[in-house]
Short mmCIF file of C-alpha atoms and ligand atoms in Angstrom, two decimals:
data_model
loop_
_atom_site.label_atom_id
_atom_site.label_comp_id
_atom_site.label_asym_id
_atom_site.label_seq_id
_atom_site.Cartn_x
_atom_site.Cartn_y
_atom_site.Cartn_z
CA UNK A 1 105.51 80.22 81.24
CA UNK A 2 106.39 82.70 83.97
CA UNK A 3 105.47 82.57 87.65
CA UNK A 4 105.04 85.82 89.54
CA UNK A 5 107.59 86.36 92.30
CA UNK A 6 106.18 86.27 95.82
CA UNK A 7 106.20 88.83 98.62
CA UNK A 8 106.44 87.93 102.32
CA UNK A 9 103.41 89.15 104.27
CA UNK A 10 103.62 90.48 107.84
CA UNK A 11 102.55 87.06 109.18
CA UNK A 12 105.24 85.13 107.28
CA UNK A 13 102.95 83.81 104.52
CA UNK A 14 104.01 84.30 100.90
CA UNK A 15 101.78 85.89 98.24
CA UNK A 16 102.47 86.09 94.47
CA UNK A 17 102.71 89.78 93.49
CA UNK A 18 100.15 89.42 90.67
CA UNK A 19 96.84 87.57 90.61
CA UNK A 20 93.82 87.00 88.43
CA UNK A 21 90.88 89.36 88.93
CA UNK A 22 87.49 87.64 88.56
CA UNK A 23 84.84 90.32 89.16
CA UNK A 24 82.06 89.74 86.56
CA UNK A 25 83.65 86.42 85.49
CA UNK A 26 80.71 84.24 86.46
CA UNK A 27 79.59 80.73 85.46
CA UNK A 28 81.73 79.12 82.75
CA UNK A 29 83.70 82.32 82.29
CA UNK A 30 84.91 82.24 85.91
CA UNK A 31 85.81 78.56 85.67
CA UNK A 32 87.55 78.86 82.29
CA UNK A 33 89.57 81.96 83.08
CA UNK A 34 90.77 80.47 86.38
CA UNK A 35 91.74 77.25 84.63
CA UNK A 36 93.60 79.12 81.87
CA UNK A 37 95.31 81.30 84.47
CA UNK A 38 96.49 78.30 86.52
CA UNK A 39 97.74 76.64 83.32
CA UNK A 40 99.78 79.75 82.58
CA UNK A 41 101.62 80.38 85.81
CA UNK A 42 99.06 82.28 87.90
CA UNK A 43 99.12 81.04 91.50
CA UNK A 44 96.97 83.79 93.01
CA UNK A 45 93.25 84.19 92.33
CA UNK A 46 90.98 86.92 93.70
CA UNK A 47 87.29 86.33 94.18
CA UNK A 48 84.56 87.50 96.59
CA UNK A 49 81.25 86.27 97.99
CA UNK A 50 79.69 89.30 96.28
CA UNK A 51 80.99 88.21 92.85
CA UNK A 52 78.85 85.04 93.03
CA UNK A 53 81.55 82.99 91.33
CA UNK A 54 83.29 81.28 94.26
CA UNK A 55 81.87 77.95 93.08
CA UNK A 56 83.41 78.17 89.63
CA UNK A 57 86.75 79.49 90.84
CA UNK A 58 86.91 76.74 93.47
CA UNK A 59 86.04 74.08 90.89
CA UNK A 60 88.99 75.12 88.70
CA UNK A 61 91.37 75.22 91.68
CA UNK A 62 90.25 71.83 92.95
CA UNK A 63 90.60 70.19 89.54
CA UNK A 64 94.25 71.27 89.37
CA UNK A 65 94.85 69.86 92.83
CA UNK A 66 93.00 66.56 92.43
CA UNK A 67 94.68 65.94 89.06
CA UNK A 68 98.03 66.28 90.85
CA UNK A 69 99.22 69.13 88.59
CA UNK A 70 99.43 71.55 91.52
CA UNK A 71 99.46 71.26 95.29
CA UNK A 72 96.80 73.17 97.22
CA UNK A 73 99.52 75.10 99.06
CA UNK A 74 100.90 76.37 95.74
CA UNK A 75 97.70 78.34 95.04
CA UNK A 76 96.84 81.53 96.92
CA UNK A 77 93.05 81.99 97.03
CA UNK A 78 91.52 85.28 98.16
CA UNK A 79 87.87 85.87 98.94
CA UNK A 80 85.93 88.52 100.82
CA UNK A 81 83.31 88.96 103.54
CA UNK A 82 80.39 90.87 102.03
CA UNK A 83 78.93 94.01 103.62
CA UNK A 84 75.72 92.30 104.83
CA UNK A 85 77.79 89.95 107.01
CA UNK A 86 79.62 92.56 109.11
CA UNK A 87 77.79 91.81 112.34
CA UNK A 88 80.14 89.52 114.33
CA UNK A 89 77.31 86.98 114.71
CA UNK A 90 77.42 86.41 110.92
CA UNK A 91 81.17 86.39 110.22
CA UNK A 92 82.04 82.76 110.90
CA UNK A 93 78.97 81.46 109.06
CA UNK A 94 79.76 83.70 106.06
CA UNK A 95 83.32 82.42 105.97
CA UNK A 96 82.14 78.81 106.16
CA UNK A 97 79.71 79.50 103.32
CA UNK A 98 82.54 80.85 101.16
CA UNK A 99 84.63 77.78 102.04
CA UNK A 100 81.74 75.56 101.01
CA UNK A 101 81.24 77.48 97.75
CA UNK A 102 84.95 77.21 96.99
CA UNK A 103 85.12 73.55 98.06
CA UNK A 104 88.21 74.34 100.13
CA UNK A 105 89.08 73.66 103.74
CA UNK A 106 90.94 76.93 104.22
CA UNK A 107 91.12 80.34 102.54
CA UNK A 108 94.56 81.86 102.03
CA UNK A 109 93.42 85.43 102.49
CA UNK A 110 90.01 86.62 103.67
CA UNK A 111 89.19 90.34 103.39
CA UNK A 112 86.51 92.65 104.75
CA UNK A 113 85.20 93.76 101.32
CA UNK A 114 84.50 97.36 102.41
CA UNK A 115 84.34 99.16 105.78
CA UNK A 116 80.64 99.85 105.18
CA UNK A 117 78.05 97.41 106.55
CA UNK A 118 74.67 96.77 104.95
CA UNK A 119 71.56 95.38 106.60
CA UNK A 120 71.32 91.59 106.87
CA UNK A 121 67.94 90.18 105.81
CA UNK A 122 66.41 86.77 105.43
CA UNK A 123 66.17 85.64 102.74
CA UNK A 124 69.56 87.12 102.04
CA UNK A 125 69.81 90.16 99.73
CA UNK A 126 73.26 91.21 98.57
CA UNK A 127 72.18 94.83 98.05
CA UNK A 128 69.27 95.44 100.45
CA UNK A 129 67.29 98.64 99.85
CA UNK A 130 65.17 100.83 102.14
CA UNK A 131 61.63 101.96 101.26
CA UNK A 132 63.01 104.87 99.19
CA UNK A 133 65.15 102.55 97.11
CA UNK A 134 68.45 103.57 98.74
CA UNK A 135 70.93 101.01 100.04
CA UNK A 136 69.98 99.91 103.57
CA UNK A 137 73.10 100.69 105.64
CA UNK A 138 74.01 99.05 108.93
CA UNK A 139 76.20 100.86 111.43
CA UNK A 140 78.19 97.82 112.58
CA UNK A 141 81.66 99.07 113.47
CA UNK A 142 84.28 97.47 111.22
CA UNK A 143 86.48 97.03 114.34
CA UNK A 144 83.93 94.57 115.71
CA UNK A 145 83.94 92.81 112.33
CA UNK A 146 87.74 92.71 112.47
CA UNK A 147 87.70 91.01 115.88
CA UNK A 148 85.45 88.31 114.41
CA UNK A 149 87.86 87.98 111.46
CA UNK A 150 90.73 87.36 113.91
CA UNK A 151 88.81 84.41 115.35
CA UNK A 152 88.75 82.81 111.88
CA UNK A 153 92.55 82.68 111.97
CA UNK A 154 92.39 81.03 115.42
CA UNK A 155 89.93 78.47 114.03
CA UNK A 156 92.26 77.68 111.11
CA UNK A 157 89.60 78.60 108.54
CA UNK A 158 91.80 81.30 107.01
CA UNK A 159 95.58 81.73 106.89
CA UNK A 160 95.64 85.52 106.56
CA UNK A 161 93.14 88.33 106.99
CA UNK A 162 93.01 91.79 105.49
CA UNK A 163 90.77 94.61 104.40
CA UNK A 164 89.62 96.16 101.15
CA UNK A 165 88.57 99.71 100.25
CA UNK A 166 89.79 101.07 103.62
CA UNK A 167 91.34 104.54 103.86
CA UNK A 168 94.49 105.37 105.88
CA UNK A 169 92.52 106.55 108.91
CA UNK A 170 90.51 103.33 109.01
CA UNK A 171 93.69 101.26 108.66
CA UNK A 172 95.29 103.20 111.53
CA UNK A 173 92.21 102.57 113.68
CA UNK A 174 92.41 98.82 113.03
CA UNK A 175 96.13 98.80 113.84
CA UNK A 176 95.54 100.57 117.16
CA UNK A 177 92.94 98.02 118.20
CA UNK A 178 93.89 94.69 116.66
CA UNK A 179 95.44 91.48 117.87
CA UNK A 180 96.28 90.33 114.31
CA UNK A 181 97.40 92.92 111.75
CA UNK A 182 95.80 93.04 108.29
CA UNK A 183 98.28 91.73 105.69
CA UNK A 184 96.82 93.79 102.85
CA UNK A 185 94.43 96.54 101.86
CA UNK A 186 92.91 95.82 98.45
CA UNK A 187 91.96 99.04 96.67
CA UNK A 188 91.40 100.36 93.16
CA UNK A 189 94.88 100.94 91.75
CA UNK A 190 95.84 101.90 88.21
CA UNK A 191 97.88 104.65 86.54
CA UNK A 192 94.84 106.99 86.85
CA UNK A 193 94.70 106.34 90.61
CA UNK A 194 98.17 105.10 91.46
CA UNK A 195 97.68 105.11 95.26
CA UNK A 196 101.30 106.10 95.88
CA UNK A 197 100.41 107.82 99.18
CA UNK A 198 98.37 104.87 100.46
CA UNK A 199 101.10 102.46 99.31
CA UNK A 200 103.67 104.44 101.31
CA UNK A 201 101.40 104.67 104.36
CA UNK A 202 100.75 100.91 104.31
CA UNK A 203 104.36 99.98 103.53
CA UNK A 204 105.54 101.86 106.65
CA UNK A 205 103.17 99.60 108.60
CA UNK A 206 104.18 96.39 106.79
CA UNK A 207 100.84 96.09 104.96
CA UNK A 208 100.75 95.34 101.23
CA UNK A 209 98.50 97.00 98.68
CA UNK A 210 96.66 94.70 96.29
CA UNK A 211 95.01 96.48 93.39
CA UNK A 212 91.76 95.95 91.52
CA UNK A 213 90.91 97.46 88.11
CA UNK A 214 94.61 97.88 87.26
CA UNK A 215 93.81 98.39 83.57
CA UNK A 216 91.12 100.99 84.40
CA UNK A 217 88.40 98.81 82.82
CA UNK A 218 88.90 99.72 79.14
CA UNK A 219 85.51 98.30 78.06
CA UNK A 220 83.66 100.49 80.57
CA UNK A 221 85.49 103.57 79.28
CA UNK A 222 84.46 102.71 75.71
CA UNK A 223 80.80 102.95 76.84
CA UNK A 224 81.17 105.97 79.13
CA UNK A 225 83.80 108.58 78.32
CA UNK A 226 83.27 110.35 81.67
CA UNK A 227 85.19 107.46 83.31
CA UNK A 228 88.98 107.79 83.68
CA UNK A 229 90.77 107.19 80.39
CA UNK A 230 92.78 103.94 80.57
CA UNK A 231 96.53 104.53 80.16
CA UNK A 232 96.67 101.47 77.86
CA UNK A 233 94.99 103.64 75.18
CA UNK A 234 97.75 106.28 75.29
CA UNK A 235 100.43 106.36 72.54
CA UNK A 236 103.15 107.11 75.14
CA UNK A 237 102.46 103.75 76.81
CA UNK A 238 102.43 102.01 73.45
CA UNK A 239 105.81 103.55 72.70
CA UNK A 240 107.32 102.31 75.97
CA UNK A 241 105.91 98.86 75.17
CA UNK A 242 107.49 98.82 71.72
CA UNK A 243 110.94 99.24 73.28
CA UNK A 244 110.50 96.03 75.31
CA UNK A 245 108.28 94.20 72.85
CA UNK A 246 105.42 94.41 75.36
CA UNK A 247 101.78 95.49 75.06
CA UNK A 248 100.45 98.65 76.77
CA UNK A 249 98.69 96.43 79.34
CA UNK A 250 101.98 94.74 80.20
CA UNK A 251 103.64 98.15 80.65
CA UNK A 252 100.83 99.27 83.00
CA UNK A 253 100.99 96.07 85.08
CA UNK A 254 104.79 96.26 85.28
CA UNK A 255 104.51 99.90 86.43
CA UNK A 256 102.08 98.94 89.21
CA UNK A 257 104.37 96.17 90.46
CA UNK A 258 107.35 98.56 90.38
CA UNK A 259 105.56 101.17 92.51
CA UNK A 260 104.78 98.47 95.08
CA UNK A 261 101.23 97.31 94.27
CA UNK A 262 100.11 93.72 93.56
CA UNK A 263 97.66 94.02 90.65
CA UNK A 264 94.67 91.81 89.79
CA UNK A 265 94.12 92.16 86.02
CA UNK A 266 90.78 90.63 85.08
CA UNK A 267 90.47 88.89 81.74
CA UNK A 268 88.39 86.11 80.24
CA UNK A 269 90.44 85.95 77.08
CA UNK A 270 93.14 83.29 76.83
CA UNK A 271 95.79 85.37 75.09
CA UNK A 272 95.22 88.38 77.38
CA UNK A 273 95.32 86.19 80.51
CA UNK A 274 98.67 84.82 79.27
CA UNK A 275 100.04 88.22 78.34
CA UNK A 276 99.12 89.82 81.68
CA UNK A 277 101.53 87.66 83.68
CA UNK A 278 104.45 88.01 81.26
CA UNK A 279 105.75 91.13 82.98
CA UNK A 280 108.65 89.85 85.04
CA UNK A 281 111.35 89.95 82.35
CA UNK A 282 111.71 93.72 81.91
CA UNK A 283 112.08 96.84 84.03
CA UNK A 284 111.01 100.42 83.39
CA UNK A 285 113.58 103.23 83.55
CA UNK A 286 113.24 106.20 85.92
CA UNK A 287 112.11 108.30 82.98
CA UNK A 288 109.48 105.75 81.93
CA UNK A 289 108.20 105.54 85.52
CA UNK A 290 107.79 109.35 85.45
CA UNK A 291 105.78 109.09 82.21
CA UNK A 292 103.53 106.50 83.85
CA UNK A 293 103.19 108.67 87.00
CA UNK A 294 101.86 111.48 84.80
CA UNK A 295 98.59 109.57 84.21
CA UNK A 296 97.58 109.95 87.86
CA UNK A 297 94.47 112.15 88.15
CA UNK A 298 92.94 110.55 91.24
CA UNK A 299 89.73 109.82 89.30
CA UNK A 300 88.04 106.52 90.21
CA UNK A 301 86.22 103.93 88.15
CA UNK A 302 84.46 102.77 91.35
CA UNK A 303 83.43 105.88 93.37
CA UNK A 304 80.88 104.03 95.61
CA UNK A 305 78.45 106.91 94.98
CA UNK A 306 75.47 105.00 96.42
CA UNK A 307 77.28 104.77 99.78
CA UNK A 308 78.43 108.39 100.14
CA UNK A 309 76.13 108.94 103.15
CA UNK A 310 77.38 105.85 105.02
CA UNK A 311 78.89 106.43 108.47
CA UNK A 312 82.04 104.57 107.37
CA UNK A 313 82.27 105.95 103.80
CA UNK A 314 85.99 105.90 103.03
CA UNK A 315 86.49 108.11 100.00
CA UNK A 316 86.03 111.46 101.71
CA UNK A 317 89.74 111.92 102.33
CA UNK A 318 92.71 111.98 99.97
CA UNK A 319 93.90 108.48 100.82
P1 A2P B 401 88.76 90.73 78.49
O1 A2P B 401 88.18 89.95 79.64
O2 A2P B 401 87.97 90.65 77.25
O3 A2P B 401 90.23 90.45 78.30
P2 A2P B 401 90.49 95.73 84.93
O4 A2P B 401 91.41 94.62 85.29
O5 A2P B 401 91.10 97.09 85.01
O6 A2P B 401 89.17 95.66 85.69
O7 A2P B 401 90.10 95.58 83.37
C1 A2P B 401 89.47 94.44 82.96
C2 A2P B 401 89.10 94.62 81.53
O8 A2P B 401 90.28 94.79 80.74
C3 A2P B 401 88.40 93.43 81.01
O9 A2P B 401 87.22 93.86 80.40
C4 A2P B 401 89.35 92.78 80.04
O10 A2P B 401 88.66 92.30 78.91
C5 A2P B 401 90.28 93.87 79.66
N1 A2P B 401 91.68 93.38 79.52
C6 A2P B 401 92.30 92.47 80.29
N2 A2P B 401 93.56 92.28 79.89
C7 A2P B 401 93.76 93.10 78.85
C8 A2P B 401 94.87 93.35 78.00
N3 A2P B 401 96.01 92.71 78.18
N4 A2P B 401 94.71 94.25 77.01
C9 A2P B 401 93.53 94.89 76.82
N5 A2P B 401 92.45 94.70 77.59
C10 A2P B 401 92.55 93.81 78.60
#
């Protein structure tokens, strides 16, 4: 069993450089994959209020802790503030709700899920729509949301705070106006969209990049060939893997760690969950890194098309 090495965040906390992705792992699937992951060396789990699986993830984490197999402080749990909760009056309550769902008394890392607010309604709707059926945007400034996130650190509800799906300009704006720096920006990151420029930008500011969809969602590509082609399906990646006795997915994840990202591979399959963390016993050569770089097209699996008209839409610049 291998543990992922950790990286020191800008606030002194330590975060394992690879974690389990759990988007779409709901109900028993979320619980089982988290349990399998913790049994196999994962100490970093990524969830979100929007994923509607905090309960199951928290149940698996708590079982490991109450059974004495792991200490709470050995597990790094990430969750996210959803877009409908951006108004500062909702932030603390949303965080407390996530804590309750998870059954935890603190969150290791709490992220603003995207810079784009949505209208808050009662009863709560995760994706509120206007009368024309479009998403109902709110224009809450993410800086105001950030200030409310900082208070959560003061209250001891969260150890670290960060952002997700922010572009470089939005990160710079937070940095110019914050009291507590974000420790990470979680973005889509895979060979097709390797985020090298954003990684460099954030690294210069001591902010890590955590990456979702690192395998470019191979099942989605099977159903829709207009999506970016996953590098794991390319014979060149298979060939690199053969040299190290590794699978294409392991080569991709190793590549992402080597270029400075912390990937969140999602899997619900025991052998793939195990395989995805076994990437810390080999190293790609310069030439192999160049081969992997060649898959970058900048194409996204998650283009946020329904939010393109939002005031804080983030994908209208290169990075
Ligand atoms: P499964 O859950 O059946 O393992 P991403 O992390 O880019 O979002 O991709 C997640 C998808 O990739 C999941 O559908 C998952 O399917 C699949 N997957 C996860 N690990 C591997 C792997 N090692 N090899 C091939 N496919 C994988």
